[in-house]
CSV table of C-alpha atoms in Angstrom, one decimal:
chain,number,residue,atom,x,y,z
A,1,ASP,CA,-62.1,-81.0,19.9
A,2,ILE,CA,-59.2,-83.4,20.2
A,3,GLN,CA,-60.1,-86.7,21.9
A,4,MET,CA,-57.6,-88.1,24.4
A,5,THR,CA,-57.9,-91.9,25.0
A,6,GLN,CA,-56.0,-93.5,28.0
A,7,SER,CA,-55.2,-97.1,28.3
A,8,PRO,CA,-55.9,-99.0,30.3
A,9,SER,CA,-58.7,-97.5,32.2
A,10,SER,CA,-57.7,-99.4,35.5
A,11,LEU,CA,-54.7,-101.3,36.3
A,12,SER,CA,-53.6,-103.5,39.3
A,13,ALA,CA,-50.0,-103.6,40.1
A,14,SER,CA,-47.6,-104.3,43.1
A,15,VAL,CA,-44.9,-102.2,44.9
A,16,GLY,CA,-41.8,-102.4,42.9
A,17,ASP,CA,-43.5,-103.1,39.6
A,18,ARG,CA,-42.8,-101.0,36.5
A,19,VAL,CA,-46.0,-99.6,35.0
A,20,THR,CA,-46.8,-97.8,31.7
A,21,ILE,CA,-50.0,-95.9,30.9
A,22,THR,CA,-50.6,-95.0,27.3
A,23,CYS,CA,-52.5,-91.9,26.1
A,24,ARG,CA,-53.4,-91.4,22.4
A,25,ALA,CA,-54.6,-88.2,20.8
A,26,SER,CA,-57.3,-88.2,17.9
A,27,GLN,CA,-55.0,-86.0,15.9
A,28,SER,CA,-51.2,-84.8,16.2
A,29,ILE,CA,-50.5,-82.7,19.2
A,30,SER,CA,-46.8,-82.5,18.8
A,31,SER,CA,-45.4,-82.6,22.4
A,32,TYR,CA,-48.2,-80.6,24.0
A,33,LEU,CA,-49.1,-83.3,26.5
A,34,ASN,CA,-49.1,-83.1,30.2
A,35,TRP,CA,-49.6,-85.9,33.0
A,36,TYR,CA,-51.3,-85.4,36.4
A,37,GLN,CA,-51.8,-87.6,39.4
A,38,GLN,CA,-55.0,-87.3,41.5
A,39,LYS,CA,-55.4,-89.0,44.8
A,40,PRO,CA,-58.9,-89.3,46.4
A,41,GLY,CA,-60.2,-86.0,47.8
A,42,LYS,CA,-57.3,-84.1,46.5
A,43,ALA,CA,-56.7,-81.8,43.6
A,44,PRO,CA,-54.6,-83.0,40.6
A,45,LYS,CA,-50.9,-82.7,40.8
A,46,LEU,CA,-48.7,-82.1,37.8
A,47,LEU,CA,-46.1,-84.8,37.1
A,48,ILE,CA,-44.8,-84.3,33.5
A,49,TYR,CA,-45.3,-81.4,31.1
A,50,ALA,CA,-44.4,-81.0,27.5
A,51,ALA,CA,-44.6,-84.9,27.1
A,52,SER,CA,-41.2,-85.7,28.9
A,53,SER,CA,-40.3,-82.8,31.2
A,54,LEU,CA,-40.4,-83.7,34.9
A,55,GLN,CA,-42.0,-81.1,37.1
A,56,SER,CA,-40.0,-79.9,39.9
A,57,GLY,CA,-40.2,-81.9,43.0
A,58,VAL,CA,-41.6,-85.0,41.2
A,59,PRO,CA,-39.6,-88.2,41.9
A,60,SER,CA,-37.4,-89.4,39.0
A,61,ARG,CA,-39.2,-92.8,38.9
A,62,PHE,CA,-41.8,-90.9,36.8
A,63,SER,CA,-41.0,-90.3,33.2
A,64,GLY,CA,-42.9,-89.4,30.0
A,65,SER,CA,-42.3,-90.0,26.4
A,66,GLY,CA,-43.9,-89.7,23.0
A,67,SER,CA,-44.9,-87.1,20.4
A,68,GLY,CA,-47.6,-86.6,17.8
A,69,THR,CA,-50.3,-88.9,18.8
A,70,ASP,CA,-49.0,-91.5,21.2
A,71,PHE,CA,-47.7,-90.9,24.6
A,72,THR,CA,-46.6,-92.9,27.7
A,73,LEU,CA,-46.3,-92.4,31.4
A,74,THR,CA,-44.0,-94.7,33.0
A,75,ILE,CA,-43.4,-95.4,36.7
A,76,SER,CA,-40.2,-97.3,37.1
A,77,SER,CA,-40.6,-98.9,40.5
A,78,LEU,CA,-44.1,-98.4,42.1
A,79,GLN,CA,-44.3,-97.0,45.6
A,80,PRO,CA,-47.1,-97.2,47.9
A,81,GLU,CA,-47.9,-93.5,47.5
A,82,ASP,CA,-48.2,-93.9,43.6
A,83,PHE,CA,-51.6,-95.6,43.8
A,84,ALA,CA,-53.9,-93.0,42.4
A,85,THR,CA,-55.6,-92.0,39.3
A,86,TYR,CA,-53.5,-90.6,36.4
A,87,TYR,CA,-54.7,-88.2,33.7
A,88,CYS,CA,-53.2,-86.9,30.4
A,89,GLN,CA,-54.1,-83.5,29.1
A,90,GLN,CA,-53.4,-82.0,25.8
A,91,SER,CA,-52.9,-78.2,25.2
A,92,TYR,CA,-52.4,-78.2,21.5
A,93,SER,CA,-55.8,-76.8,21.0
A,94,THR,CA,-59.0,-76.4,23.3
A,95,ILE,CA,-57.9,-78.4,26.4
A,96,THR,CA,-58.9,-81.7,26.9
A,97,PHE,CA,-58.2,-84.6,29.4
A,98,GLY,CA,-58.1,-88.3,28.9
A,99,GLN,CA,-60.6,-90.1,30.9
A,100,GLY,CA,-58.1,-91.3,33.6
A,101,THR,CA,-56.3,-94.5,34.5
A,102,ARG,CA,-56.9,-95.8,38.0
A,103,LEU,CA,-53.9,-97.5,39.3
A,104,GLU,CA,-54.8,-99.9,42.1
A,105,ILE,CA,-52.7,-102.1,44.6
A,106,LYS,CA,-52.6,-105.8,43.5
B,1,GLU,CA,-46.1,-70.4,48.6
B,2,VAL,CA,-48.6,-70.5,45.9
B,3,GLN,CA,-52.2,-70.7,47.1
B,4,LEU,CA,-55.4,-70.8,45.3
B,5,VAL,CA,-58.6,-70.7,47.3
B,6,GLU,CA,-62.0,-71.2,45.7
B,7,SER,CA,-65.3,-70.1,47.2
B,8,GLY,CA,-68.9,-69.5,46.3
B,9,GLY,CA,-70.1,-73.1,45.7
B,10,GLY,CA,-73.3,-74.6,47.1
B,11,LEU,CA,-76.6,-76.0,46.4
B,12,VAL,CA,-78.6,-74.2,43.7
B,13,GLN,CA,-81.8,-74.9,41.7
B,14,PRO,CA,-81.8,-75.7,38.1
B,15,GLY,CA,-82.0,-72.4,35.9
B,16,ARG,CA,-80.5,-70.4,38.7
B,17,SER,CA,-77.1,-68.5,38.8
B,18,LEU,CA,-74.0,-68.9,41.0
B,19,ARG,CA,-70.7,-66.9,41.0
B,20,LEU,CA,-67.5,-68.7,42.0
B,21,SER,CA,-64.4,-66.9,43.1
B,22,CYS,CA,-60.7,-67.9,43.4
B,23,ALA,CA,-58.3,-65.9,45.5
B,24,ALA,CA,-54.7,-66.3,44.5
B,25,SER,CA,-51.6,-65.5,46.4
B,26,GLY,CA,-47.8,-66.5,46.4
B,27,PHE,CA,-47.2,-65.5,42.8
B,28,THR,CA,-47.4,-62.5,40.4
B,29,PHE,CA,-51.2,-63.1,39.4
B,30,ASP,CA,-51.2,-60.8,36.5
B,31,ASP,CA,-48.3,-62.8,34.8
B,32,TYR,CA,-50.3,-66.0,34.3
B,33,ALA,CA,-53.4,-67.2,32.5
B,34,MET,CA,-56.1,-68.8,34.8
B,35,HIS,CA,-58.5,-71.5,34.3
B,36,TRP,CA,-61.5,-73.4,35.7
B,37,VAL,CA,-61.6,-77.2,35.5
B,38,ARG,CA,-64.4,-79.2,36.9
B,39,GLN,CA,-64.9,-82.8,38.0
B,40,ALA,CA,-68.4,-84.3,38.3
B,41,PRO,CA,-68.7,-86.7,41.2
B,42,GLY,CA,-66.8,-90.0,40.5
B,43,LYS,CA,-65.8,-88.7,37.0
B,44,GLY,CA,-62.8,-87.4,35.3
B,45,LEU,CA,-61.4,-83.9,34.8
B,46,GLU,CA,-63.2,-81.5,32.3
B,47,TRP,CA,-61.8,-78.1,31.3
B,48,VAL,CA,-64.5,-75.3,31.6
B,49,SER,CA,-62.9,-72.0,30.9
B,50,GLY,CA,-59.6,-70.1,30.7
B,51,ILE,CA,-58.5,-66.4,30.6
B,52,SER,CA,-55.3,-64.9,29.7
B,53,TRP,CA,-53.2,-62.7,32.0
B,54,ASN,CA,-54.9,-59.4,30.5
B,55,SER,CA,-58.4,-60.8,29.9
B,56,GLY,CA,-57.6,-60.5,26.1
B,57,SER,CA,-58.0,-64.1,25.3
B,58,ILE,CA,-61.0,-66.1,26.8
B,59,GLY,CA,-62.1,-69.5,25.9
B,60,TYR,CA,-65.0,-71.7,27.0
B,61,ALA,CA,-66.0,-75.4,26.7
B,62,ASP,CA,-68.9,-76.0,24.4
B,63,SER,CA,-70.8,-77.4,27.3
B,64,VAL,CA,-70.8,-74.0,29.1
B,65,LYS,CA,-70.4,-71.5,26.1
B,66,GLY,CA,-73.2,-68.9,26.4
B,67,ARG,CA,-74.0,-69.7,30.1
B,68,PHE,CA,-70.8,-69.2,32.0
B,69,THR,CA,-68.5,-66.1,32.0
B,70,ILE,CA,-64.9,-66.1,33.3
B,71,SER,CA,-63.3,-62.8,34.5
B,72,ARG,CA,-60.5,-61.7,36.6
B,73,ASP,CA,-59.4,-58.7,38.7
B,74,ASN,CA,-55.6,-58.4,38.7
B,75,ALA,CA,-55.9,-55.6,41.3
B,76,LYS,CA,-57.5,-58.1,43.8
B,77,ASN,CA,-55.6,-61.2,42.6
B,78,SER,CA,-59.0,-62.9,42.0
B,79,LEU,CA,-60.5,-65.1,39.4
B,80,TYR,CA,-64.3,-65.4,38.9
B,81,LEU,CA,-66.7,-67.6,37.1
B,82,GLN,CA,-70.3,-66.3,36.7
B,83,MET,CA,-72.5,-69.4,36.0
B,84,ASN,CA,-76.0,-68.7,34.7
B,85,SER,CA,-78.9,-71.2,33.7
B,86,LEU,CA,-77.3,-73.9,35.8
B,87,ARG,CA,-78.2,-77.4,34.9
B,88,ALA,CA,-78.0,-80.8,36.7
B,89,GLU,CA,-75.1,-81.7,34.7
B,90,ASP,CA,-73.1,-78.8,35.9
B,91,THR,CA,-72.9,-80.5,39.3
B,92,ALA,CA,-69.1,-80.9,40.1
B,93,LEU,CA,-66.2,-79.8,42.1
B,94,TYR,CA,-64.9,-76.7,40.4
B,95,TYR,CA,-61.1,-76.2,40.6
B,96,CYS,CA,-59.2,-73.0,39.9
B,97,ALA,CA,-55.9,-73.6,38.2
B,98,LYS,CA,-52.8,-71.6,37.4
B,99,GLY,CA,-51.7,-71.9,33.9
B,100,THR,CA,-48.0,-71.7,32.8
B,101,LEU,CA,-47.2,-71.3,29.2
B,102,TYR,CA,-44.6,-73.4,27.3
B,103,GLY,CA,-44.2,-72.8,23.6
B,104,SER,CA,-47.8,-72.6,22.3
B,105,GLY,CA,-48.9,-75.0,25.1
B,106,SER,CA,-49.7,-74.8,28.7
B,107,TYR,CA,-49.9,-76.8,32.0
B,108,TYR,CA,-51.6,-76.4,35.2
B,109,ASP,CA,-48.8,-76.3,38.0
B,110,TYR,CA,-51.0,-75.2,40.8
B,111,TRP,CA,-54.6,-76.2,41.7
B,112,GLY,CA,-57.0,-74.9,44.3
B,113,GLN,CA,-58.8,-77.4,46.6
B,114,GLY,CA,-62.0,-77.0,44.7
B,115,THR,CA,-65.5,-75.7,45.6
B,116,LEU,CA,-68.6,-78.0,45.1
B,117,VAL,CA,-71.5,-76.9,43.0
B,118,THR,CA,-74.6,-79.0,43.3
B,119,VAL,CA,-77.5,-78.2,40.9
B,120,SER,CA,-80.7,-79.9,42.2
B,121,SER,CA,-84.5,-79.0,42.9
């Protein structure tokens, strides 16, 4: 299976900060990379699909980039509701998720 | 409005069986693949199994292969997961998720609220 490694595992930031989360695949996955946000006690929510396509209804401060093995999720200006855990997921082959990045308030 | 409602979770002893269900509404169920994704307490997301729109393509994670069986009933807009020979490590919140295809890939645009399975003696 393709291993997905996110960095950092946790991150402290302030409202208004620009934040970047990285996801690296153990082999090339083209652009078959999705990003999800999960808040405590809630189901994951799709943010970005196909590496850079913004899901309908998701604020434009979220963006994704990358292809091959290296991908990033960027939040341009953190809002209070963005503090959550973020997961990447590849669908190039048998689906696997990254281990998650917990974004906390500084 | 798309809704996915899981049921069937509970406390079960190791080695026993459990059947999860997911009732779907608000979309044309038989147009989409469906998946089960689980999350152990305090842990990350793990894909468990997926089934194509017509049940013609089915996949399982290695951790459940040979023990779990996914199925669907398009007439009832329902997805199922038969879980046999349950182990303590199967303890998790099980989510039903709608899969949308793009190119050769897919993403999960809708998720249920999850049903908790606890395997313990």
